[in-house]
Amino acid sequence: MSIIQNIRDKAAWLVFIIIALSLLGFLLMDSVSGARGRGIFGGNQTSLGSVNGQEIDYVEFQKRLQLQESQLQQQGYPINEMMRQNIQEQVWNQFIEENVLENEFKKLGLAVSSQELNDILFGDNPPADFRQQFTNENGQYDANKAKQAVDALKKQKNDPMAKNFTEQYLPALANFRLREKYTALLANTYYIPKWMAEKTAAENSQIAAIKFVAVPYNTISDSLPEVKVTDEDITAYISKRKEEFKQEASRSISYVSFSAAPTTEDTAAVRTNLENLREEFRNASDAAQFLTRNNSDVPYFDGYVLKSRLQVPNADTIRELPDGAVYGPYIDGGNYVVAKMLGKRSLPDSVKCRHILISTQTNTDSVAKSRIDSIVGAIRGGASFAAMAAQFSEDPGSKDNGGEYDFGSQQMGNLAKEFADFIFYGSTGEKKVVKTDFGYHYIEVLNQKGFEQAYKVAYLSRPIMASQQTENTASGAANQFAGESRNAKSFDENANKKNLTKLIAQEIKANDIMIPGLGSSRQLVRWVNEASIGEVSEPFNIEDKYIVAVLTEINKEGLMSPVKARALVEFQVRNQKKAEVIKKKIGTSNTLDAVAAATQQSVLSADSVKFSSPFIPNVGQEPKVIGAAFNKAYQSAVSAPIAGNGAVFVLKTESVSAVSDGGLNAEEQRKMMMQQMRQSAGFRAVDALRKAATVKDERAKVL
């Protein structure tokens, strides 16, 4: 395989994904074998749980997880712990959805034929990764090239890459198409008759003029015994709204932190160390060897970087250094750095070249050299470069387009050094045989653009790290605190005595990878899952600190407890009680003036409340009041007291009229309503199936 193929092979979409899957499967093979005895699972469990009785296998889950991480990395996304946790949840939900949908597909007789799968891959709307990798110079999808790449892969029946393509990639495409069919089938069951659209349009054009009395809840004191909110009141309120107050199983902790971050002395020691190496670095004849010998945190890059791409602190100063001069130490992120200028030259920002490769991986060195020499001789004798590339080049990524490639200077580090040096440091029109680890290349530089000054700089870098003494001090303080604080009471007492700030982490779930405010902390989460209320942990080293925690709360899956729900609903429940007090004040008053007198309020008016909007000018969102305003019964008499969001209302409708609908087309409105309903059809169906499924989640025991 050539270096060009390694970088921009037209099948890179496949190689990248499949190699990741293959390596993962290989690495996990022994783990799973060990897991059946004593390995990474510590027992016989290789299942992460089940959906409707069907187990979710650890290895299959990890393959899917790795695949998604690889795809995101390929798109340039950094994979941190937060993203990794999100990906894990996405993959878990995918397994659940696939399980519940599989049964629905079978019931409905939905399937994807091989002919249909070919149409997905090579038709007018291919997958995004296919379109990206098999787009020709005119920006059009080249289905023939895509088909050639797939056919070549399928012929390698015993190849792990081919197996993973067949067993992973293609089924994923088929499942996606099945879901599209299922969603479309459901969407087409929605229908809105014309009369309903016309009725909706007519109602939404209505406006009303009303008079009303509003008795705000804040006119009733919170201290009245009759508005006191008990736990029983909270329970009754949330029991009527179980879906709204359903909770996942979670736990909460209080914790104290002991910093192990680098001290001023630690920082100074790193700087002094680099200052002592500065002159030796300046005098070193071999910068690469010097950086390796002195364990530089930044590896040596044997290449030039364009002025516009030299994005480092103090870049202007570094660019002005004469060859062999050094600058620093200076701070770059969490490191101290000394920079050494090694050289300057003009460099193109982009290069167009063409090459023919004879591989030394499929041929002996002597055979490869003889063949490339013959090809060079033929081209010099008048043979077409493109024709020779098509016939003899062993780089499948370029042989069919005359051996041509375009590279940007930022890709130099990804190319074989000998190849990159020639195309970027050579001249337009220059031709040469270049040998790399992949074989012999006959290269011609076709064009070079965007020349600017470039710099070759070596960086001696050391991270600013805590010393062993700093680590020991923090660890010792944390261990002493943990030893003295073996229950919640002593934890609180010792924290107060030592003036330590107690922090809180709530709703920690069994599968969490990190805890907000603490970073990656899976070990702490495992302890939280197993601890009892009031239990105090041993110290956990998380990033640059040691944490000692006490478990303060356990929330079981199901309905929230009154204690937890109180903060969310106490205000509403109290207002319900206040509404009853206000209603008693109103009594049997049957005119607005009588209601106003009984409650010491004024009669107010609103002359343009809209049926289509829950808003009352100068009052706020009051949907119940708006609904009552269009009740015909209240056009001849005052309404019963209405408990609204901010007050209790009594109203009388003065008039109801309609405004112009602006020429709204009822048929267009009907179509829009149907489209909105159909767009959510798939989500609603899957959500309903998920809720009805029996899901057993045991990831916390394995991951």
XYZ file of C-alpha atoms in Angstrom:
703
model
C 0.000 0.000 0.000
C 1.468 3.374 -0.964
C 1.838 6.360 1.331
C -0.579 8.178 -0.929
C -3.111 5.472 -0.407
C -2.417 5.724 3.275
C -3.426 9.371 3.218
C -6.069 9.837 0.578
C -7.077 6.456 -0.747
C -10.452 6.676 -2.362
C -11.521 3.911 -0.001
C -10.298 5.736 3.105
C -13.849 5.773 4.442
C -13.745 1.999 4.530
C -10.171 1.385 5.587
C -10.446 3.744 8.531
C -13.650 2.270 9.897
C -12.876 -1.351 9.184
C -9.327 -1.306 10.545
C -10.691 0.177 13.746
C -13.280 -2.574 13.964
C -10.778 -5.302 13.121
C -8.220 -4.155 15.665
C -10.885 -3.770 18.302
C -12.211 -7.252 17.663
C -8.692 -8.675 17.821
C -7.864 -6.870 21.059
C -11.121 -7.858 22.659
C -10.826 -11.527 21.726
C -8.516 -12.381 24.594
C -10.383 -10.099 26.935
C -13.636 -11.893 26.284
C -11.976 -15.266 26.660
C -10.527 -14.124 29.957
C -13.843 -12.652 30.943
C -15.420 -16.062 30.822
C -13.024 -17.061 33.527
C -11.464 -14.289 35.540
C -10.600 -11.487 33.046
C -11.716 -7.917 32.762
C -15.230 -8.671 33.897
C -14.130 -10.383 37.098
C -16.670 -13.154 36.457
C -18.711 -14.783 33.718
C -20.618 -11.691 32.630
C -20.118 -10.571 29.026
C -23.565 -8.984 28.771
C -24.277 -5.323 29.383
C -27.971 -5.942 29.897
C -30.961 -6.887 27.813
C -33.915 -5.484 25.890
C -37.075 -7.559 25.948
C -34.965 -10.538 26.972
C -32.384 -10.160 24.183
C -28.887 -9.638 25.583
C -26.591 -6.803 24.548
C -23.114 -8.261 24.120
C -20.093 -6.385 25.485
C -17.915 -6.987 22.428
C -20.599 -5.862 19.978
C -21.241 -2.781 22.101
C -17.535 -1.888 22.171
C -17.239 -2.351 18.406
C -20.106 0.054 17.850
C -18.668 2.484 20.382
C -15.249 2.437 18.718
C -16.821 2.888 15.301
C -18.654 6.052 16.346
C -15.588 7.453 18.100
C -13.514 6.783 14.978
C -16.035 8.504 12.746
C -16.075 11.592 14.964
C -12.283 11.668 15.135
C -12.164 11.409 11.337
C -14.385 14.504 11.194
C -11.991 16.371 13.485
C -13.912 16.177 16.772
C -11.817 15.766 19.946
C -12.895 12.740 21.976
C -12.948 13.860 25.603
C -14.662 12.151 28.520
C -17.882 14.138 28.170
C -18.178 13.250 24.490
C -17.244 9.632 25.209
C -20.092 9.410 27.754
C -22.512 10.929 25.226
C -21.396 8.434 22.580
C -21.851 5.572 25.028
C -25.428 6.694 25.705
C -26.115 7.033 21.983
C -24.848 3.520 21.298
C -26.878 2.098 24.174
C -30.008 3.798 22.838
C -29.241 2.464 19.368
C -29.249 -1.101 20.674
C -32.577 -0.505 22.412
C -34.155 1.071 19.353
C -32.869 -1.652 17.029
C -34.334 -4.308 19.294
C -37.805 -2.788 19.586
C -37.913 -1.872 15.898
C -36.756 -5.282 14.694
C -39.973 -6.847 15.959
C -42.022 -4.142 14.263
C -40.186 -4.665 10.975
C -40.931 -8.387 11.111
C -44.618 -7.817 11.897
C -44.955 -5.455 8.952
C -42.881 -7.602 6.576
C -40.374 -4.830 5.906
C -37.088 -5.862 4.265
C -34.199 -4.510 2.207
C -33.187 -6.535 -0.850
C -29.653 -6.810 -2.207
C -30.742 -4.817 -5.252
C -32.041 -2.061 -3.000
C -28.789 -2.089 -1.019
C -26.857 -1.626 -4.263
C -29.086 1.319 -5.098
C -28.264 2.849 -1.701
C -24.531 2.519 -2.342
C -24.353 3.386 -6.020
C -27.551 5.282 -6.766
C -28.309 8.991 -6.900
C -28.294 9.415 -3.108
C -25.347 7.429 -1.721
C -24.248 7.545 1.937
C -22.378 10.737 2.816
C -19.064 8.926 3.351
C -19.328 7.274 -0.093
C -20.124 10.581 -1.748
C -17.203 12.257 0.009
C -14.615 9.639 -0.938
C -15.770 8.907 -4.466
C -16.396 12.400 -5.799
C -14.547 13.204 -9.029
C -12.847 16.443 -10.006
C -16.146 17.840 -11.308
C -17.749 17.404 -7.900
C -19.913 14.490 -9.065
C -20.315 11.153 -7.349
C -18.411 8.445 -9.249
C -20.530 5.347 -8.697
C -18.282 3.213 -10.882
C -15.220 3.841 -8.733
C -17.249 3.145 -5.612
C -18.494 -0.130 -7.092
C -14.966 -1.161 -8.093
C -13.710 -0.546 -4.548
C -16.565 -2.555 -3.011
C -16.256 -5.409 -5.498
C -12.514 -5.645 -4.841
C -13.139 -5.817 -1.130
C -15.829 -8.476 -1.417
C -13.480 -10.760 -3.340
C -11.215 -10.950 -0.290
C -13.588 -13.297 1.509
C -11.177 -14.308 4.265
C -9.967 -10.765 4.904
C -11.132 -9.280 8.255
C -11.784 -5.947 6.562
C -14.095 -7.554 4.026
C -15.858 -9.463 6.779
C -16.458 -6.318 8.815
C -17.729 -4.484 5.747
C -20.201 -7.274 5.120
C -21.167 -7.837 8.752
C -21.076 -4.290 10.114
C -21.293 -1.569 7.492
C -23.864 -3.092 5.126
C -26.277 -4.192 7.894
C -26.083 -0.665 9.338
C -27.142 0.766 5.977
C -29.947 -1.778 5.681
C -31.211 -0.984 9.188
C -31.206 2.717 8.395
C -33.281 2.104 5.257
C -35.699 -0.116 7.205
C -36.216 2.676 9.690
C -36.857 5.116 6.848
C -39.521 2.759 5.487
C -41.097 2.307 8.906
C -41.186 6.042 9.544
C -42.664 6.716 6.114
C -45.306 4.057 6.691
C -46.342 5.656 9.971
C -46.182 9.171 8.581
C -48.606 8.292 5.819
C -51.226 7.184 8.362
C -51.680 10.772 9.555
C -54.544 12.673 7.996
C -56.241 15.979 8.739
C -59.601 16.616 7.067
C -60.249 19.933 5.384
C -63.033 20.871 7.806
C -60.616 20.598 10.734
C -58.116 22.929 9.100
C -60.887 25.405 8.300
C -62.206 25.228 11.872
C -58.711 25.759 13.288
C -58.154 28.764 11.022
C -61.509 30.266 11.992
C -60.867 29.816 15.721
C -57.368 31.268 15.489
C -58.760 34.432 13.882
C -61.076 35.139 16.837
C -60.465 37.945 19.328
C -62.436 38.832 22.450
C -62.943 41.898 24.617
C -63.218 41.007 28.288
C -63.540 42.581 31.695
C -62.069 40.742 34.645
C -60.952 40.836 38.230
C -57.581 39.266 39.026
C -56.722 38.416 42.632
C -52.954 37.735 42.743
C -51.733 34.873 44.876
C -49.224 37.157 46.574
C -52.116 38.953 48.273
C -52.420 35.872 50.513
C -49.718 35.476 53.168
C -47.540 32.380 53.012
C -47.738 32.136 56.805
C -51.444 31.256 56.882
C -51.974 27.730 58.287
C -54.366 26.867 55.459
C -51.677 27.408 52.799
C -48.967 25.368 54.521
C -47.657 22.675 52.127
C -47.153 19.214 53.666
C -45.353 16.182 52.252
C -48.777 14.635 51.703
C -49.763 17.591 49.540
C -46.576 17.201 47.490
C -47.180 13.467 47.081
C -50.758 14.020 45.929
C -49.633 16.639 43.401
C -46.864 14.581 41.785
C -48.939 11.371 41.862
C -51.342 13.017 39.412
C -48.389 13.876 37.154
C -46.270 10.719 37.301
C -44.674 11.098 33.873
C -43.572 14.625 34.669
C -41.916 13.621 37.937
C -40.464 10.267 36.959
C -36.775 10.005 37.861
C -33.864 7.725 37.018
C -31.937 5.994 39.767
C -29.219 8.354 40.966
C -27.104 9.262 43.980
C -25.662 12.439 45.467
C -22.472 13.204 47.384
C -20.774 15.944 49.318
C -17.019 16.127 48.921
C -13.930 18.052 49.869
C -10.927 18.595 47.634
C -7.187 18.647 48.346
C -5.221 20.328 45.576
C -2.259 18.524 44.044
C -1.771 21.167 41.362
C 1.770 22.391 40.736
C 2.892 24.959 43.294
C 4.897 28.087 42.594
C 7.997 26.148 43.594
C 7.123 23.308 41.182
C 6.645 25.778 38.331
C 9.948 27.509 39.119
C 11.767 24.164 39.173
C 10.590 23.316 35.636
C 11.661 26.742 34.378
C 15.069 26.430 36.043
C 15.558 23.000 34.505
C 14.949 24.373 31.005
C 17.143 27.397 31.656
C 19.972 25.017 32.546
C 19.453 23.154 29.240
C 19.098 26.261 27.093
C 22.768 26.667 26.128
C 23.243 22.973 25.566
C 20.194 23.003 23.301
C 21.562 25.994 21.368
C 24.898 24.258 20.817
C 23.441 20.835 19.938
C 24.263 19.841 16.368
C 21.435 17.286 16.212
C 18.216 18.850 17.530
C 16.152 15.690 17.063
C 18.554 13.587 19.099
C 18.777 16.262 21.790
C 14.968 16.445 22.181
C 14.721 12.662 22.381
C 17.531 12.435 24.923
C 15.950 15.127 27.093
C 12.403 13.760 26.882
C 10.791 16.770 25.230
C 7.015 16.780 25.590
C 6.756 18.054 21.993
C 8.275 15.592 19.479
C 10.682 16.783 16.829
C 9.093 17.707 13.493
C 11.581 17.446 10.652
C 9.880 19.940 8.364
C 9.055 23.576 7.705
C 5.910 25.399 8.787
C 4.492 28.302 6.800
C 4.450 31.701 8.462
C 0.642 31.755 8.400
C 0.499 28.366 10.113
C 3.062 29.017 12.832
C 0.447 29.464 15.547
C 2.449 29.338 18.775
C 2.944 31.824 21.645
C 5.595 34.444 20.851
C 5.457 33.467 17.165
C 6.626 36.920 16.017
C 9.713 36.749 18.237
C 10.515 33.172 17.192
C 10.255 34.033 13.479
C 12.868 36.773 13.947
C 15.433 34.406 15.489
C 18.603 33.846 13.429
C 19.430 30.246 12.521
C 20.752 28.375 15.570
C 19.375 30.896 18.106
C 17.038 29.944 20.936
C 14.203 31.726 22.748
C 12.650 30.943 26.125
C 11.717 29.437 28.422
C 8.182 30.736 27.824
C 4.801 29.307 28.803
C 2.713 27.488 26.196
C -0.424 26.108 27.794
C 0.673 23.886 30.660
C 4.293 23.656 29.491
C 7.496 25.617 29.611
C 9.159 25.723 26.177
C 12.471 26.727 24.625
C 12.326 27.240 20.841
C 15.318 26.886 18.515
C 15.355 28.214 14.960
C 16.834 25.571 12.635
C 16.235 27.154 9.269
C 14.083 29.282 6.942
C 13.020 28.904 3.348
C 10.248 29.712 0.902
C 7.604 26.993 0.712
C 4.420 26.492 -1.353
C 1.115 26.242 0.450
C -0.163 23.633 -2.008
C 1.325 21.237 -4.544
C -0.114 19.293 -7.445
C 1.920 16.245 -8.413
C 1.637 12.884 -10.090
C 3.422 9.629 -9.377
C 3.732 5.975 -10.265
C 4.431 3.539 -7.440
C 6.051 0.136 -7.643
C 5.643 -1.372 -4.194
C 8.451 -3.109 -2.292
C 5.793 -4.793 -0.198
C 4.568 -6.902 -3.108
C 7.875 -7.061 -4.996
C 11.480 -7.533 -4.021
C 13.560 -4.368 -3.893
C 15.535 -5.273 -7.003
C 12.408 -6.117 -9.016
C 10.705 -2.886 -7.917
C 13.772 -0.796 -8.815
C 14.086 -2.461 -12.220
C 10.416 -1.888 -13.036
C 10.428 1.796 -12.025
C 13.557 2.360 -14.120
C 11.856 0.760 -17.101
C 8.804 2.960 -16.613
C 10.978 6.081 -16.407
C 12.726 5.087 -19.615
C 9.409 4.548 -21.392
C 8.062 7.943 -20.301
C 11.253 9.694 -21.377
C 10.861 7.939 -24.700
C 7.410 9.454 -25.212
C 5.035 7.108 -23.369
C 2.015 8.714 -21.639
C 2.510 9.213 -17.895
C -1.224 8.686 -17.283
C -1.285 5.488 -19.333
C 1.761 4.098 -17.528
C 0.196 4.977 -14.153
C -3.036 3.220 -15.079
C -1.181 0.103 -16.245
C 1.626 -0.247 -13.704
C 1.115 1.934 -10.595
C 0.352 0.029 -7.402
C -1.363 3.010 -5.784
C -5.082 2.287 -6.404
C -5.979 5.705 -5.046
C -4.420 7.559 -7.972
C -3.689 5.148 -10.826
C -7.042 5.775 -12.517
C -6.620 9.553 -12.632
C -3.153 9.745 -14.106
C -1.410 9.292 -10.754
C -2.335 12.847 -9.709
C -2.732 14.244 -6.198
C -3.149 17.663 -4.584
C -1.559 18.245 -1.178
C -1.558 21.171 1.243
C 1.494 22.030 3.317
C -0.371 20.978 6.476
C -0.273 17.393 5.163
C 3.511 17.198 4.999
C 3.716 15.485 8.372
C 1.389 12.741 7.153
C 3.360 11.905 4.013
C 6.487 9.826 3.743
C 9.338 12.269 4.383
C 11.171 11.511 1.142
C 7.976 12.002 -0.878
C 7.027 15.233 0.909
C 10.540 16.685 0.680
C 10.642 16.256 -3.082
C 7.222 17.684 -3.964
C 7.418 20.654 -1.577
C 11.134 21.456 -1.719
C 11.611 20.626 -5.388
C 10.662 22.800 -8.370
C 7.684 22.774 -10.717
C 8.407 20.452 -13.634
C 11.044 18.461 -11.746
C 10.905 14.647 -12.033
C 12.661 12.087 -9.926
C 12.628 8.498 -8.645
C 12.143 8.597 -4.871
C 12.288 5.618 -2.560
C 10.116 5.444 0.563
C 9.151 2.668 2.938
C 6.329 1.854 0.512
C 8.426 1.408 -2.579
C 9.833 3.294 -5.548
C 7.917 6.346 -6.776
C 8.480 8.149 -10.041
C 7.244 11.650 -9.208
C 6.645 14.769 -11.259
C 5.877 18.129 -9.622
C 3.104 19.628 -11.765
C 2.391 22.854 -9.921
C 3.234 24.733 -6.708
C 1.125 27.616 -5.374
C 0.993 30.102 -2.512
C 4.670 30.517 -1.742
C 5.530 32.152 1.573
C 8.277 32.103 4.168
C 8.452 28.904 6.219
C 10.346 28.055 9.390
C 11.911 24.937 10.818
C 11.744 25.157 14.609
C 12.578 22.639 17.314
C 10.794 22.888 20.660
C 12.234 21.650 23.944
C 9.106 21.348 26.058
C 8.468 20.247 29.623
C 5.058 20.005 31.314
C 4.549 22.026 34.469
C 3.840 19.160 36.846
C 3.428 18.789 40.564
C 6.498 17.523 42.359
C 6.447 14.334 44.356
C 6.463 16.434 47.504
C 3.340 18.320 46.371
C 1.623 15.035 45.533
C 2.596 13.544 48.889
C 1.366 16.598 50.795
C -2.045 16.548 49.104
C -2.347 12.768 49.373
C -1.334 12.819 53.033
C -3.853 15.542 53.905
C -6.628 13.661 52.076
C -5.783 10.355 53.778
C -5.679 12.004 57.193
C -9.056 13.645 56.622
C -10.595 10.400 55.371
C -9.187 8.498 58.350
C -10.663 10.971 60.819
C -14.029 11.214 59.042
C -15.661 7.801 58.998
C -19.287 8.963 58.979
C -21.316 11.923 57.765
C -21.275 13.709 61.129
C -17.490 13.574 61.574
C -17.082 14.454 57.870
C -19.000 17.705 58.402
C -17.275 18.459 61.700
C -13.774 17.959 60.306
C -14.535 19.948 57.159
C -15.674 22.883 59.298
C -12.722 22.538 61.673
C -10.193 22.543 58.798
C -12.045 25.305 56.894
C -12.551 23.028 53.897
C -15.238 23.944 51.381
C -17.886 21.244 51.029
C -19.071 20.850 47.460
C -22.072 18.920 46.179
C -22.500 16.614 43.184
C -26.089 15.530 42.597
C -27.888 12.981 40.449
C -24.856 10.816 39.726
C -26.067 7.918 37.610
C -24.650 4.408 37.576
C -23.178 4.675 34.068
C -21.687 8.145 34.342
C -18.062 8.446 33.269
C -17.496 11.860 34.760
C -18.959 14.041 37.487
C -19.519 17.730 36.665
C -16.873 19.818 38.377
C -14.542 16.865 38.895
C -13.783 15.628 35.387
C -13.196 11.996 34.491
C -14.027 10.077 37.651
C -15.334 6.612 36.822
C -13.668 5.067 39.902
C -15.466 7.521 42.153
C -18.758 6.773 40.380
C -18.238 3.058 41.041
C -17.734 3.807 44.733
C -20.876 5.962 44.748
C -22.846 3.067 43.213
C -21.804 0.693 46.005
C -21.753 2.980 49.079
C -24.398 3.412 51.773
C -25.789 6.752 52.913
C -23.354 8.387 55.330
C -20.414 6.276 54.153
C -17.157 8.172 53.596
C -14.774 7.261 50.773
C -11.056 6.785 50.742
C -9.252 9.510 48.744
C -9.642 9.433 44.955
C -6.962 11.018 42.790
C -8.839 12.895 40.058
C -6.725 15.015 37.723
C -4.798 17.481 39.943
C -6.642 16.907 43.208
C -7.578 14.308 45.810
C -11.254 13.909 46.637
C -12.883 12.551 49.795
C -16.647 12.101 49.454
C -19.627 11.173 51.618
C -22.775 9.647 50.134
C -25.700 11.881 51.046
C -28.652 10.672 48.989
C -29.978 7.664 47.090
C -32.806 8.237 44.615
C -34.502 5.094 43.384
C -35.946 4.809 39.912
C -39.598 5.827 39.808
C -41.547 8.717 41.272
C -39.613 11.484 43.002
C -39.741 11.608 46.781
C -41.688 14.527 48.331
C -38.433 15.900 49.738
C -36.802 16.071 46.302
C -39.940 17.272 44.507
C -40.691 20.017 47.038
C -38.295 22.520 45.497
C -39.959 21.972 42.122
C -43.644 22.022 43.059
C -44.082 23.699 46.451
C -44.851 27.040 44.783
C -47.602 25.531 42.599
C -49.159 23.545 45.448
C -49.172 26.614 47.693
C -50.872 28.615 44.955
C -53.530 25.917 44.675
C -54.234 26.335 48.390
C -54.223 30.122 48.042
C -56.719 29.776 45.199
C -59.135 28.054 47.562
C -58.723 30.874 50.105
C -59.404 33.456 47.380
C -62.449 31.547 46.135
C -63.909 31.650 49.634
C -63.405 35.425 49.688
C -65.251 35.741 46.395
C -68.049 33.603 47.750
C -71.307 33.935 45.809
C -70.525 37.305 44.227
C -72.213 37.320 40.819
C -70.973 40.601 39.356
C -67.480 41.859 38.669
C -68.023 44.865 40.908
C -69.057 42.568 43.763
C -65.994 40.365 43.222
C -63.751 43.458 43.199
C -65.281 44.716 46.426
C -64.936 41.335 48.152
C -61.275 41.029 47.238
C -60.178 44.711 47.318
C -59.187 44.579 43.654
C -60.187 46.569 40.564
C -62.159 45.637 37.498
C -59.764 45.510 34.565
C -60.301 45.138 30.842
C -58.549 43.679 27.800
C -60.049 44.401 24.411
C -58.035 42.142 22.102
C -57.221 38.768 23.636
C -56.600 36.186 20.937
C -57.834 32.612 20.828
C -54.511 31.639 19.220
C -52.389 33.158 22.007
C -52.406 32.398 25.765
C -51.141 35.916 26.588
C -53.136 38.697 28.288
C -51.571 42.162 27.899
C -50.117 43.504 31.176
C -50.972 40.221 32.916
C -48.971 37.391 31.354
C -49.449 33.813 30.201
C -52.932 32.661 31.265
C -54.217 29.939 28.917
C -57.153 28.957 31.160
C -58.435 32.529 31.150
C -58.068 32.819 27.379
C -60.047 29.622 26.920
C -62.827 30.899 29.193
C -62.967 34.217 27.291
C -64.397 32.385 24.267
C -66.936 30.382 26.291
C -70.397 31.524 25.176
C -71.759 31.038 28.700
C -69.588 33.886 29.955
C -70.983 36.384 27.452
C -74.125 36.782 29.515
C -72.825 36.127 33.029
C -69.581 36.277 34.990
C -67.456 33.164 35.072
C -66.747 30.938 38.023
C -63.400 31.708 39.704
C -60.536 30.463 37.497
C -57.241 29.479 39.177
C -54.660 30.811 36.720
C -50.881 30.962 36.769
C -50.480 34.147 38.779
C -53.921 34.882 40.167
C -57.523 33.772 40.522
C -59.641 35.351 37.783
C -63.328 36.106 37.391
C -64.273 37.416 33.939
C -67.111 38.424 31.665
C -66.822 38.461 27.873
C -68.026 41.729 26.340
C -67.728 40.691 22.699
C -66.211 38.139 20.331
C -65.205 39.033 16.783
C -62.810 37.930 14.092
C -59.872 39.555 12.360
C -58.718 38.928 8.829
C -56.689 35.768 8.369
C -54.507 37.584 5.847
C -55.688 35.428 2.984
C -54.605 32.210 4.682
C -55.166 29.211 2.436
C -56.949 26.499 4.428
C -55.602 23.754 2.159
C -52.020 24.950 2.594
C -52.610 25.137 6.338
C -53.920 21.575 6.311
C -50.842 20.346 4.448
C -48.541 22.152 6.855
C -50.291 20.609 9.864
C -50.017 17.151 8.334
C -46.337 17.687 7.532
C -45.595 18.671 11.127
C -47.365 15.580 12.430
C -45.628 13.287 9.947
C -42.184 14.667 10.751
C -42.567 13.568 14.358
C -44.144 10.196 13.530
C -40.941 8.159 13.722
C -39.757 9.753 16.960
C -43.115 9.284 18.676
C -43.359 5.656 17.605
C -39.849 4.766 18.782
C -40.396 6.643 22.039
C -43.588 4.690 22.697
C -41.872 1.371 21.899
C -38.958 2.239 24.205
C -41.301 3.007 27.080
C -43.123 -0.274 26.565
C -39.905 -2.314 26.376
C -38.373 -4.206 29.280
C -34.841 -2.837 29.523
C -32.283 -4.274 31.930
C -29.220 -2.041 32.193
C -26.149 -3.651 33.779
C -23.472 -1.501 32.180
C -22.340 -0.189 35.556
C -21.227 -3.705 36.541
C -19.049 -4.125 33.459
C -17.858 -0.790 32.070
